[in-house]
């Protein structure tokens, strides 16, 4: 499919293609991209709008392989959908790899970790296992962002 007006690929009925990037992270697991593809098909997205990339094992590889697919298909812009916590690190890599080709990257963060009521709860002063888990996820992202910066 060639890009039409606004970067939407021709041959997909005027609808944007969805590129899912994610390889087999664990030896005994299935590719993240194949799981996501199955879900999108179940939700009714036509197969011809789905591009599956199953080699990437890291955020850096997600960006590199996505850049390759964009170059092959002539895409000029992408909408990057990932966890809000993961978005800053993802944008570091995607803007680097796709930006080299002149491809614009727009962020669409989802899966926010937040306080829906916006109120303080005194229980938060007591150590909780869930808080440790969230802290570990945040540290993982900060270390990854530092690594991405150092790889420039």
XYZ file of C-alpha atoms in Angstrom:
152
model
C 0.000 0.000 0.000
C 1.314 3.413 -0.973
C 0.661 6.432 1.203
C -2.135 8.717 0.087
C -3.248 12.052 1.490
C -2.148 12.557 5.069
C 0.053 9.469 5.012
C -2.910 7.069 5.004
C -1.989 4.081 2.853
C -3.868 3.628 -0.419
C -5.279 0.126 -0.740
C -6.590 -0.010 2.828
C -9.923 1.634 2.032
C -8.643 5.038 3.156
C -7.917 3.679 6.617
C -4.512 3.717 8.225
C -2.527 0.535 8.525
C -1.644 -0.750 11.982
C 1.939 -1.903 12.412
C 2.415 -4.088 15.474
C 6.013 -4.522 16.566
C 7.074 -7.028 19.187
C 8.989 -10.256 19.065
C 9.262 -13.257 21.298
C 10.568 -11.748 24.516
C 10.619 -15.009 26.488
C 11.861 -18.330 25.079
C 8.683 -20.221 25.898
C 6.318 -17.420 24.884
C 4.606 -16.360 21.705
C 5.478 -13.130 19.915
C 3.878 -10.035 21.439
C 2.923 -8.850 17.944
C 1.080 -12.076 17.132
C -0.946 -11.819 20.337
C -1.858 -8.203 19.505
C -2.738 -9.170 15.931
C -5.115 -11.861 17.183
C -6.844 -9.308 19.434
C -7.188 -6.747 16.627
C -8.687 -9.378 14.324
C -11.155 -10.391 17.038
C -12.123 -6.724 17.383
C -12.917 -6.657 13.655
C -9.907 -4.901 12.133
C -9.387 -6.291 8.604
C -6.244 -8.380 8.082
C -5.144 -6.166 5.178
C -4.778 -3.196 7.566
C -2.433 -5.078 9.905
C 1.333 -5.247 9.484
C 3.065 -7.602 11.917
C 6.736 -7.317 12.865
C 7.876 -10.175 15.114
C 11.656 -9.752 15.346
C 11.970 -6.834 17.793
C 12.874 -7.743 21.369
C 13.612 -4.251 22.675
C 12.212 -0.747 22.303
C 15.223 0.171 20.187
C 14.525 -2.753 17.844
C 10.816 -1.816 17.725
C 11.851 1.604 16.426
C 14.461 0.270 13.993
C 12.143 -2.320 12.420
C 9.261 0.157 12.297
C 11.558 2.611 10.478
C 12.379 -0.124 7.966
C 8.672 -0.802 7.314
C 7.958 2.931 6.971
C 10.812 3.321 4.485
C 9.611 0.318 2.423
C 6.030 1.611 2.317
C 6.817 5.315 1.999
C 4.962 6.340 5.167
C 5.453 9.942 6.222
C 3.911 9.861 9.703
C 3.128 7.381 12.458
C 1.047 7.408 15.600
C 2.965 5.665 18.381
C 0.661 3.891 20.830
C 2.201 2.553 24.038
C 1.941 2.786 27.795
C 2.191 6.313 29.184
C 4.971 5.129 31.474
C 6.900 3.748 28.483
C 6.212 6.650 26.086
C 9.186 8.946 26.864
C 11.711 6.161 26.198
C 9.793 4.980 23.135
C 9.772 8.487 21.697
C 13.547 8.748 22.170
C 14.080 5.775 19.874
C 11.209 6.353 17.441
C 12.055 10.012 16.867
C 15.686 9.045 16.310
C 15.125 6.178 13.859
C 12.095 7.556 12.035
C 13.208 11.167 12.231
C 16.324 10.265 10.228
C 13.920 9.414 7.386
C 11.781 12.514 7.834
C 8.900 10.482 9.283
C 6.856 12.405 11.850
C 6.071 10.576 15.099
C 3.046 11.522 17.186
C 2.640 10.065 20.661
C -0.601 8.506 21.866
C 0.063 7.344 25.440
C -2.391 5.004 27.125
C -2.603 2.853 30.250
C -1.972 5.704 32.672
C -1.168 4.936 36.299
C -3.106 7.581 38.152
C -5.410 8.500 40.991
C -8.875 8.757 39.383
C -10.464 10.588 42.330
C -7.555 13.011 42.704
C -7.738 12.728 46.491
C -5.077 11.927 49.064
C -5.531 8.631 50.889
C -3.715 8.169 54.243
C -3.207 4.465 53.410
C -0.592 5.570 50.880
C 1.738 6.368 53.780
C 1.872 2.651 54.639
C 4.300 0.622 52.486
C 2.483 -1.500 49.912
C 3.712 -4.182 47.547
C 1.922 -2.535 44.612
C 3.864 0.691 45.217
C 7.127 -1.253 45.029
C 6.033 -2.762 41.710
C 5.224 0.668 40.257
C 8.566 2.004 41.509
C 10.386 -0.875 39.784
C 8.562 -0.143 36.516
C 9.477 3.544 36.736
C 13.129 2.744 37.493
C 13.204 0.377 34.508
C 12.033 3.211 32.263
C 14.494 5.757 33.700
C 17.426 3.377 33.274
C 16.224 2.635 29.727
C 15.972 6.360 28.939
C 19.512 6.898 30.226
C 20.704 3.992 28.080
C 18.940 5.408 25.019
C 20.571 8.785 25.631
C 24.019 7.225 25.953
C 23.555 5.264 22.700
C 23.257 8.453 20.639
